Tab-separated table of C-alpha atoms in Angstrom:
chain	number	residue	atom	x	y	z
A	1	MET	CA	45.391	44.674	11.881
A	2	SER	CA	42.300	44.528	9.639
A	3	LEU	CA	42.387	45.497	5.979
A	4	LEU	CA	40.290	48.573	6.836
A	5	SER	CA	42.723	49.603	9.577
A	6	LYS	CA	45.666	49.122	7.260
A	7	THR	CA	43.906	51.064	4.540
A	8	LEU	CA	43.076	53.947	6.898
A	9	ALA	CA	46.635	53.988	8.199
A	10	LEU	CA	47.939	54.107	4.661
A	11	ALA	CA	45.487	56.846	3.813
A	12	THR	CA	46.657	58.911	6.810
A	13	SER	CA	50.267	58.693	5.716
A	14	ALA	CA	49.112	59.503	2.193
A	15	LEU	CA	47.651	62.786	3.419
A	16	ILE	CA	51.120	63.830	4.492
A	17	ALA	CA	52.769	62.556	1.345
A	18	ALA	CA	50.159	64.203	-0.851
A	19	SER	CA	51.618	67.598	-0.012
A	20	THR	CA	54.647	66.644	-2.082
A	21	LEU	CA	52.643	66.242	-5.306
A	22	THR	CA	53.563	68.789	-7.924
A	23	SER	CA	50.131	69.921	-9.131
A	24	VAL	CA	49.308	73.327	-7.638
A	25	ALA	CA	46.166	75.379	-8.207
A	26	LYS	CA	44.471	78.364	-6.619
A	27	ALA	CA	41.584	77.552	-4.305
A	28	ASP	CA	38.907	78.713	-6.746
A	29	GLU	CA	40.714	78.352	-10.062
A	30	ALA	CA	38.318	75.686	-11.428
A	31	THR	CA	35.000	76.804	-9.952
A	32	GLY	CA	32.179	75.848	-12.301
A	33	GLN	CA	34.166	72.971	-13.818
A	34	GLN	CA	34.035	69.213	-13.188
A	35	LEU	CA	37.182	67.651	-11.774
A	36	PHE	CA	38.610	64.580	-13.486
A	37	PRO	CA	41.580	63.151	-11.543
A	38	LEU	CA	43.687	61.222	-14.067
A	39	PHE	CA	45.622	58.525	-12.208
A	40	SER	CA	48.458	57.972	-14.669
A	41	TYR	CA	51.650	55.954	-14.870
A	42	ARG	CA	53.955	57.554	-17.387
A	43	THR	CA	56.960	56.111	-15.553
A	44	GLY	CA	57.977	52.564	-14.651
A	45	PRO	CA	57.591	49.221	-16.447
A	46	TYR	CA	53.923	49.793	-17.324
A	47	ALA	CA	54.370	53.206	-18.937
A	48	PRO	CA	54.110	51.910	-22.541
A	49	SER	CA	50.605	50.643	-21.697
A	50	GLY	CA	49.588	53.860	-19.985
A	51	ILE	CA	50.939	56.692	-22.126
A	52	PRO	CA	48.605	56.077	-25.116
A	53	GLN	CA	45.626	55.712	-22.762
A	54	TRP	CA	46.181	59.076	-21.098
A	55	ALA	CA	46.420	60.615	-24.562
A	56	GLY	CA	43.048	59.110	-25.474
A	57	TYR	CA	41.532	60.606	-22.338
A	58	ARG	CA	43.136	64.017	-22.684
A	59	ASP	CA	42.518	64.414	-26.404
A	60	TYR	CA	38.815	63.665	-26.022
A	61	PHE	CA	38.473	66.026	-23.068
A	62	ASN	CA	40.288	68.759	-25.022
A	63	TYR	CA	37.874	68.181	-27.892
A	64	ILE	CA	34.837	68.340	-25.589
A	65	ASN	CA	36.095	71.443	-23.771
A	66	GLU	CA	36.731	73.292	-27.015
A	67	LYS	CA	33.112	72.597	-27.948
A	68	GLY	CA	32.032	74.242	-24.690
A	69	GLY	CA	32.223	71.282	-22.331
A	70	VAL	CA	29.510	68.830	-21.280
A	71	ASN	CA	26.364	70.966	-21.525
A	72	GLY	CA	28.512	73.972	-20.766
A	73	VAL	CA	30.522	72.356	-17.954
A	74	LYS	CA	34.214	72.036	-18.783
A	75	ILE	CA	36.293	69.099	-17.566
A	76	PHE	CA	39.171	70.090	-15.295
A	77	VAL	CA	41.819	67.379	-15.680
A	78	GLN	CA	44.381	66.969	-12.929
A	79	GLU	CA	46.925	64.278	-13.715
A	80	CYS	CA	48.534	62.455	-10.822
A	81	GLU	CA	51.462	60.099	-11.454
A	82	THR	CA	51.125	56.774	-9.621
A	83	ALA	CA	53.930	54.772	-11.294
A	84	TYR	CA	51.358	51.950	-10.972
A	85	THR	CA	51.965	51.657	-7.210
A	86	LEU	CA	49.340	51.467	-4.476
A	87	GLU	CA	51.125	53.973	-2.249
A	88	ARG	CA	51.125	56.730	-4.853
A	89	ALA	CA	47.600	55.886	-5.982
A	90	PHE	CA	46.422	56.443	-2.397
A	91	GLU	CA	48.260	59.764	-2.335
A	92	CYS	CA	46.395	60.821	-5.471
A	93	TYR	CA	43.105	59.585	-4.037
A	94	GLU	CA	43.477	61.609	-0.851
A	95	ARG	CA	44.412	64.715	-2.803
A	96	TYR	CA	41.360	64.685	-5.057
A	97	LYS	CA	38.616	62.728	-3.277
A	98	ASN	CA	36.803	65.887	-2.161
A	99	GLY	CA	37.409	67.921	-5.307
A	100	TYR	CA	40.145	70.400	-6.104
A	101	ALA	CA	40.511	74.125	-6.744
A	102	GLY	CA	36.755	74.669	-6.577
A	103	ALA	CA	35.883	71.819	-8.954
A	104	PRO	CA	33.932	68.912	-7.404
A	105	VAL	CA	34.637	65.285	-8.221
A	106	ALA	CA	31.620	63.236	-9.331
A	107	VAL	CA	33.220	59.848	-9.987
A	108	LEU	CA	36.779	58.548	-9.935
A	109	PHE	CA	38.128	56.468	-12.829
A	110	THR	CA	40.892	54.170	-11.617
A	111	THR	CA	43.674	52.543	-13.600
A	112	SER	CA	44.743	49.604	-11.424
A	113	SER	CA	42.749	46.526	-10.428
A	114	GLY	CA	44.924	46.172	-7.332
A	115	PHE	CA	43.941	49.662	-6.242
A	116	ASP	CA	40.271	48.914	-6.973
A	117	ALA	CA	40.361	46.120	-4.418
A	118	ALA	CA	42.405	48.073	-1.872
A	119	ILE	CA	40.203	51.171	-2.034
A	120	SER	CA	36.872	49.380	-1.462
A	121	ASP	CA	36.557	50.129	2.247
A	122	LYS	CA	37.784	53.696	1.914
A	123	ALA	CA	35.540	54.510	-1.050
A	124	ARG	CA	32.525	53.194	0.846
A	125	LEU	CA	33.305	55.454	3.802
A	126	ASP	CA	33.995	58.449	1.544
A	127	LYS	CA	30.973	57.646	-0.651
A	128	LEU	CA	33.065	58.225	-3.770
A	129	PRO	CA	31.998	56.242	-6.866
A	130	ILE	CA	34.914	54.221	-8.285
A	131	ILE	CA	34.707	53.455	-12.011
A	132	SER	CA	36.842	50.612	-13.400
A	133	VAL	CA	36.287	50.127	-17.121
A	134	ALA	CA	37.007	46.540	-18.206
A	135	GLY	CA	38.666	45.771	-14.902
A	136	GLY	CA	38.232	46.086	-11.169
A	137	ARG	CA	36.988	43.557	-8.672
A	138	GLY	CA	34.558	41.032	-10.108
A	139	ASP	CA	32.183	40.877	-7.139
A	140	ALA	CA	31.512	44.619	-7.444
A	141	VAL	CA	28.975	43.834	-10.178
A	142	ASP	CA	26.602	43.338	-7.219
A	143	GLY	CA	25.436	46.892	-6.653
A	144	SER	CA	23.521	45.940	-3.532
A	145	VAL	CA	26.840	45.306	-1.736
A	146	PHE	CA	29.097	47.676	-3.688
A	147	PRO	CA	27.064	50.856	-4.297
A	148	TYR	CA	30.242	52.855	-4.930
A	149	GLN	CA	32.148	50.536	-7.270
A	150	PHE	CA	31.447	49.994	-10.969
A	151	PRO	CA	33.432	47.408	-13.000
A	152	LEU	CA	31.840	48.671	-16.224
A	153	LEU	CA	31.734	47.043	-19.635
A	154	PHE	CA	33.754	43.861	-19.031
A	155	ASP	CA	35.098	41.630	-16.279
A	156	TYR	CA	37.845	39.054	-15.944
A	157	TRP	CA	35.440	36.234	-15.072
A	158	THR	CA	33.610	36.674	-18.370
A	159	GLU	CA	36.990	36.889	-20.065
A	160	ALA	CA	37.985	33.489	-18.679
A	161	SER	CA	34.765	32.010	-20.034
A	162	ILE	CA	35.315	33.599	-23.465
A	163	VAL	CA	38.835	32.176	-23.645
A	164	VAL	CA	37.529	28.686	-22.887
A	165	GLU	CA	34.674	29.186	-25.354
A	166	HIS	CA	37.151	30.035	-28.111
A	167	ILE	CA	39.314	27.031	-27.316
A	168	ALA	CA	36.224	24.809	-27.411
A	169	ASN	CA	35.327	26.217	-30.817
A	170	GLN	CA	38.814	25.428	-32.089
A	171	VAL	CA	38.904	21.841	-30.869
A	172	GLY	CA	35.409	20.865	-32.004
A	173	GLY	CA	33.147	21.568	-29.047
A	174	TYR	CA	33.030	21.779	-25.260
A	175	ASP	CA	33.018	17.981	-24.985
A	176	LYS	CA	36.492	17.957	-26.565
A	177	LEU	CA	37.930	20.051	-23.724
A	178	LYS	CA	38.085	17.047	-21.408
A	179	GLY	CA	41.692	16.040	-20.877
A	180	LEU	CA	43.179	19.194	-22.412
A	181	LYS	CA	45.735	21.138	-20.426
A	182	ILE	CA	45.057	24.863	-20.183
A	183	ALA	CA	47.581	26.957	-18.285
A	184	THR	CA	46.940	30.467	-17.026
A	185	LEU	CA	50.189	32.398	-16.867
A	186	TYR	CA	49.308	35.440	-14.789
A	187	HIS	CA	50.815	38.633	-13.423
A	188	ASP	CA	51.074	37.973	-9.689
A	189	SER	CA	48.846	40.833	-8.576
A	190	GLY	CA	45.190	41.426	-7.736
A	191	TYR	CA	44.572	41.874	-11.447
A	192	GLY	CA	46.338	38.662	-12.433
A	193	ARG	CA	44.827	36.504	-9.709
A	194	GLU	CA	41.246	37.529	-10.531
A	195	THR	CA	40.732	34.610	-12.974
A	196	ILE	CA	41.915	31.823	-10.659
A	197	GLN	CA	38.424	31.069	-9.314
A	198	PRO	CA	36.528	31.232	-12.637
A	199	MET	CA	39.076	28.985	-14.340
A	200	ALA	CA	38.607	26.457	-11.515
A	201	ILE	CA	34.834	26.544	-12.066
A	202	LEU	CA	35.249	26.090	-15.828
A	203	SER	CA	37.731	23.262	-15.324
A	204	GLU	CA	35.319	21.417	-13.052
A	205	LYS	CA	32.479	21.799	-15.562
A	206	TYR	CA	34.364	20.835	-18.725
A	207	GLY	CA	37.075	18.497	-17.449
A	208	PHE	CA	40.226	20.221	-18.684
A	209	GLU	CA	43.327	20.334	-16.512
A	210	ASN	CA	43.621	23.786	-14.957
A	211	ILE	CA	47.249	24.861	-14.440
A	212	GLN	CA	47.934	28.181	-12.686
A	213	ILE	CA	51.410	29.729	-12.932
A	214	ALA	CA	52.332	33.103	-11.424
A	215	VAL	CA	54.922	35.553	-12.744
A	216	PRO	CA	56.296	38.063	-10.214
A	217	HIS	CA	56.102	41.798	-10.965
A	218	PRO	CA	57.145	43.208	-13.385
A	219	GLY	CA	57.582	39.991	-15.411
A	220	GLU	CA	61.010	40.468	-16.936
A	221	GLN	CA	62.032	36.878	-16.117
A	222	GLN	CA	59.764	34.060	-17.370
A	223	GLN	CA	62.105	31.331	-18.591
A	224	ALA	CA	61.261	28.945	-15.735
A	225	GLN	CA	57.522	29.402	-16.183
A	226	TRP	CA	57.542	28.747	-19.938
A	227	GLN	CA	59.799	25.728	-19.494
A	228	GLN	CA	57.264	24.423	-16.956
A	229	ILE	CA	54.507	24.934	-19.542
A	230	LYS	CA	56.501	23.103	-22.194
A	231	ARG	CA	57.403	20.182	-19.910
A	232	ALA	CA	53.804	19.787	-18.770
A	233	GLY	CA	52.592	19.400	-22.359
A	234	VAL	CA	50.196	22.341	-22.078
A	235	ASP	CA	47.813	22.679	-25.030
A	236	TRP	CA	46.742	26.315	-24.598
A	237	VAL	CA	47.958	29.273	-22.533
A	238	PHE	CA	45.688	32.001	-21.171
A	239	PHE	CA	48.236	34.820	-20.918
A	240	ARG	CA	47.268	37.427	-18.313
A	241	ALA	CA	50.258	39.708	-18.584
A	242	TRP	CA	50.747	43.429	-18.144
A	243	GLY	CA	53.329	45.903	-19.419
A	244	VAL	CA	56.795	44.551	-20.106
A	245	MET	CA	55.619	41.048	-19.148
A	246	SER	CA	53.765	40.741	-22.469
A	247	PRO	CA	56.591	40.955	-25.064
A	248	VAL	CA	58.983	39.161	-22.725
A	249	GLY	CA	56.507	36.285	-22.439
A	250	LEU	CA	55.961	36.012	-26.191
A	251	LYS	CA	59.700	35.994	-26.882
A	252	THR	CA	60.280	33.407	-24.153
A	253	ALA	CA	57.469	31.207	-25.483
A	254	ALA	CA	59.105	31.261	-28.911
A	255	ARG	CA	62.472	30.285	-27.408
A	256	VAL	CA	61.028	27.205	-25.714
A	257	GLY	CA	59.028	26.306	-28.818
A	258	PHE	CA	55.482	27.071	-27.660
A	259	PRO	CA	53.347	28.257	-30.628
A	260	ALA	CA	51.981	31.808	-30.532
A	261	ASP	CA	48.623	30.721	-31.999
A	262	ARG	CA	48.002	28.680	-28.853
A	263	ILE	CA	48.452	31.699	-26.581
A	264	ILE	CA	45.396	33.862	-25.832
A	265	GLY	CA	46.163	37.164	-24.161
A	266	ASP	CA	44.085	39.142	-21.705
A	267	ILE	CA	42.425	42.407	-22.814
A	268	TRP	CA	45.379	44.269	-21.270
A	269	THR	CA	47.815	41.986	-23.099
A	270	GLY	CA	46.469	42.539	-26.577
A	271	SER	CA	47.724	45.909	-27.771
A	272	GLU	CA	50.304	47.051	-30.287
A	273	GLU	CA	52.576	47.859	-27.334
A	274	ASP	CA	52.318	44.216	-26.233
A	275	ALA	CA	52.870	42.552	-29.610
A	276	ARG	CA	55.123	44.799	-31.676
A	277	PRO	CA	58.178	44.727	-29.335
A	278	ALA	CA	58.124	40.905	-29.483
A	279	GLY	CA	58.809	40.981	-33.231
A	280	ALA	CA	58.370	37.712	-35.110
A	281	ALA	CA	57.597	35.883	-31.855
A	282	ALA	CA	54.201	37.614	-31.703
A	283	LYS	CA	52.955	36.655	-35.159
A	284	ASN	CA	49.660	34.701	-34.920
A	285	TYR	CA	49.336	35.520	-31.212
A	286	LEU	CA	45.701	35.754	-30.066
A	287	ALA	CA	44.067	38.087	-27.553
A	288	VAL	CA	40.720	39.060	-26.081
A	289	SER	CA	39.624	42.460	-27.408
A	290	VAL	CA	37.229	44.979	-25.879
A	291	PHE	CA	38.816	48.142	-27.322
A	292	PRO	CA	39.025	47.988	-31.131
A	293	SER	CA	41.999	49.691	-32.730
A	294	GLY	CA	41.671	51.925	-35.783
A	295	THR	CA	41.196	55.513	-36.917
A	296	ASP	CA	38.157	55.160	-39.179
A	297	PHE	CA	35.550	55.801	-36.490
A	298	GLU	CA	33.771	59.125	-36.846
A	299	ILE	CA	35.023	60.320	-33.469
A	300	THR	CA	38.652	59.451	-34.252
A	301	LYS	CA	38.342	61.362	-37.524
A	302	GLU	CA	37.125	64.355	-35.531
A	303	LEU	CA	40.003	64.062	-33.074
A	304	LYS	CA	42.508	63.727	-35.903
A	305	LYS	CA	41.288	66.932	-37.531
A	306	ASN	CA	40.597	69.063	-34.462
A	307	VAL	CA	43.194	67.835	-31.968
A	308	ILE	CA	46.034	65.836	-33.525
A	309	ASP	CA	46.507	67.816	-36.751
A	310	ALA	CA	45.933	71.045	-34.838
A	311	GLY	CA	48.933	70.264	-32.639
A	312	LYS	CA	46.831	70.012	-29.483
A	313	GLY	CA	47.226	66.273	-28.867
A	314	ASP	CA	48.877	64.596	-25.910
A	315	LEU	CA	50.749	61.979	-27.952
A	316	LYS	CA	54.421	62.611	-28.647
A	317	ASP	CA	54.451	59.584	-30.942
A	318	VAL	CA	51.431	60.179	-33.180
A	319	SER	CA	51.854	56.727	-34.723
A	320	LYS	CA	50.054	55.473	-31.617
A	321	PHE	CA	46.928	57.424	-32.509
A	322	GLY	CA	44.120	54.886	-32.928
A	323	SER	CA	46.067	52.095	-31.224
A	324	VAL	CA	44.327	49.702	-28.830
A	325	TYR	CA	45.436	51.602	-25.739
A	326	TYR	CA	44.732	55.032	-27.231
A	327	ASN	CA	41.220	53.893	-28.087
A	328	ALA	CA	40.869	52.370	-24.610
A	329	GLY	CA	41.452	55.819	-23.135
A	330	LEU	CA	39.065	57.332	-25.664
A	331	VAL	CA	36.305	54.833	-24.810
A	332	GLN	CA	36.715	55.506	-21.092
A	333	ALA	CA	36.607	59.258	-21.662
A	334	ILE	CA	33.379	58.867	-23.653
A	335	ILE	CA	31.834	56.802	-20.859
A	336	TYR	CA	32.828	59.472	-18.331
A	337	THR	CA	31.191	62.287	-20.265
A	338	GLU	CA	28.051	60.187	-20.694
A	339	ILE	CA	27.913	59.665	-16.927
A	340	LEU	CA	28.019	63.448	-16.536
A	341	ARG	CA	25.257	63.918	-19.107
A	342	THR	CA	23.130	61.297	-17.351
A	343	GLY	CA	23.475	63.119	-14.051
A	344	GLN	CA	22.875	66.532	-15.583
A	345	LYS	CA	19.536	65.393	-17.008
A	346	LYS	CA	18.349	64.879	-13.432
A	347	PHE	CA	20.277	67.491	-11.470
A	348	GLY	CA	20.852	70.280	-13.973
A	349	ASN	CA	23.650	71.380	-16.294
A	350	ARG	CA	26.275	72.043	-13.649
A	351	PRO	CA	29.155	70.167	-11.997
A	352	LEU	CA	27.933	67.062	-10.165
A	353	THR	CA	28.637	66.062	-6.566
A	354	LYS	CA	29.764	62.589	-5.508
A	355	GLU	CA	26.204	61.673	-4.529
A	356	GLU	CA	24.900	62.806	-7.904
A	357	GLY	CA	27.741	61.026	-9.699
A	358	GLN	CA	26.827	57.782	-7.947
A	359	TRP	CA	23.218	58.120	-9.090
A	360	ALA	CA	24.340	58.917	-12.634
A	361	ALA	CA	26.647	55.890	-12.804
A	362	GLU	CA	23.808	53.618	-11.640
A	363	HIS	CA	21.497	54.940	-14.349
A	364	LEU	CA	23.925	55.072	-17.260
A	365	ASP	CA	22.332	53.878	-20.500
A	366	ILE	CA	24.454	54.297	-23.637
A	367	THR	CA	22.300	52.956	-26.443
A	368	ALA	CA	23.358	52.048	-29.961
A	369	GLU	CA	21.599	55.201	-31.143
A	370	ARG	CA	23.538	57.336	-28.682
A	371	ILE	CA	26.791	55.655	-29.703
A	372	ALA	CA	26.048	56.601	-33.321
A	373	GLU	CA	25.429	60.217	-32.266
A	374	LEU	CA	28.821	60.193	-30.530
A	375	GLY	CA	30.525	58.914	-33.683
A	376	ALA	CA	31.632	55.791	-31.823
A	377	THR	CA	29.765	53.038	-33.683
A	378	GLY	CA	32.015	49.974	-33.708
A	379	LEU	CA	34.263	51.472	-31.042
A	380	LEU	CA	31.929	51.082	-28.062
A	381	SER	CA	29.204	48.511	-27.466
A	382	PRO	CA	25.892	49.498	-25.774
A	383	LEU	CA	26.171	49.836	-22.015
A	384	LYS	CA	23.278	49.859	-19.534
A	385	ILE	CA	23.861	49.969	-15.782
A	386	THR	CA	21.309	49.501	-13.012
A	387	PRO	CA	21.527	49.827	-9.223
A	388	GLN	CA	21.628	46.020	-9.084
A	389	ASP	CA	24.033	45.375	-12.001
A	390	HIS	CA	27.130	47.566	-12.006
A	391	GLU	CA	28.697	46.061	-15.127
A	392	GLY	CA	26.284	45.848	-18.045
A	393	ASP	CA	26.285	43.164	-20.722
A	394	PRO	CA	29.947	42.151	-21.235
A	395	ALA	CA	31.208	40.914	-24.599
A	396	ALA	CA	34.536	40.675	-26.426
A	397	LYS	CA	36.124	39.456	-29.639
A	398	ILE	CA	39.162	37.280	-30.191
A	399	VAL	CA	41.736	39.055	-32.336
A	400	GLN	CA	44.993	37.856	-33.901
A	401	TRP	CA	48.249	39.695	-34.582
A	402	ASP	CA	49.447	39.308	-38.176
A	403	GLY	CA	52.808	40.921	-37.540
A	404	GLN	CA	51.586	44.437	-38.270
A	405	LYS	CA	48.073	44.802	-36.924
A	406	TRP	CA	45.244	43.091	-35.066
A	407	ASN	CA	42.477	41.325	-36.996
A	408	ALA	CA	39.236	40.016	-35.504
A	409	VAL	CA	38.837	36.248	-35.883
A	410	THR	CA	35.478	36.017	-34.109
A	411	ASP	CA	32.337	38.084	-33.699
A	412	TRP	CA	31.338	39.334	-30.233
A	413	LEU	CA	31.455	36.492	-27.683
A	414	LYS	CA	29.657	36.637	-24.340
A	415	GLY	CA	30.868	33.512	-22.612
A	416	ASP	CA	28.831	31.827	-19.915
A	417	ARG	CA	28.175	34.602	-17.433
A	418	PRO	CA	25.207	32.782	-15.824
A	419	LEU	CA	27.637	30.011	-14.820
A	420	PHE	CA	29.449	32.466	-12.574
A	421	ARG	CA	26.535	34.415	-11.221
A	422	ASP	CA	26.125	32.378	-8.041
A	423	ALA	CA	29.874	32.367	-7.327
A	424	ILE	CA	30.244	36.115	-7.944
A	425	TYR	CA	27.274	37.020	-5.792
A	426	ALA	CA	28.435	34.583	-3.112
A	427	ARG	CA	31.754	36.454	-3.016
A	428	ALA	CA	29.894	39.718	-2.667
A	429	ALA	CA	27.736	38.278	0.120
A	430	ALA	CA	30.834	37.001	1.928
A	431	TYR	CA	32.406	40.455	1.677
A	432	ALA	CA	29.224	42.024	3.045
A	433	LYS	CA	29.214	39.614	5.978
A	434	GLU	CA	32.892	40.216	6.720
A	435	LYS	CA	32.453	43.997	6.681
A	436	GLY	CA	29.081	44.068	8.437
A	437	ILE	CA	27.390	45.602	5.387
A	438	GLU	CA	23.623	45.375	5.014
A	439	PRO	CA	22.997	44.885	1.262
A	440	ARG	CA	20.710	47.497	-0.264
A	441	GLN	CA	17.238	46.449	-1.269
A	442	ALA	CA	16.384	46.457	-4.982
A	443	GLN	CA	15.769	49.959	-6.226
A	444	ASN	CA	15.238	51.893	-9.441
């Protein structure tokens, strides 16, 4: 059975299962509003990573709605618990793909790279734009093949290059990488496996030994993997963990004697929720950062005053306000509202359709000036999307955990994206050939 057939079969069963979801609304309850389906995971091993994110989303949307909405259009949030599983994510997708309670859906923000890959065929048939901020499938940057998928802001291929760039800077240059052993310890999922190919390309170019080691979901047992790393004499570890796998890995590394300052975590492995539970084992641990933590941004000050202090926030533990994951949700919520504003400039100040949402996502241009107007200077970097480039200009910093907080140890790094361009677009072309897709011609 083909992937498409399997996906459609799963989607059919999801239609039946979707009737068991708890959210109930009258048919026209949200007419005049814009639907935002929030695919959450407040349960399961990844809940600590998700709960602050959903708060960042919800708090910003509450703030926007209390100010009258996006040009008068309020955001109708419907949260759907996925427990970070594909089956439940498909249930949520089927429930909300055509809107809900009179509110249309313009774009769908997803929260799982595995789902991003699995939904590709279905989203193309349904013509529903899928937005994956700092995640998703890498080849979807090619808008000619993937008109309905947007891995905005950052991608795992660029991340791999930034990690190698930082290591090169630490050892005295790219020429000093030859002979080094760099291991990637990754969550054995679509998300975790996404850097296997770029690390192979980087290894071939710079001559370091590329060691790939998988950790089965959810990552609560890693002793064998870290002992393998220690025995192999690995110099650096690129740690692509998720959820409980992060603190478990840091504690296990400390037990086998691998230094934390030689471990560089993925962007989803570099939050307070990843480092703090590991205690002393996390001190000096490094990570790639796209979502700065902190509460001194103008927009976070506004949220503190108007949402958190007013008792309208989603966080039960307000100490997580301004954390990496809270700010990740906030950044994504800002991007969503800017997609709506982009579409409204063309189609009018009303809820957008899927077709209009797709156009808006392809013409998103969040400038430094606009970021300042939003009160998000320093929180979000400029982001410009085109029909050909569905990502923008990715960049990240390397940060280090001092035992209490994250501190930037580099400026913005961009890696060597041109090195991967041919490989990424070749993957997209192969996908197009496999699926019988005729790539779109360049358009404005």
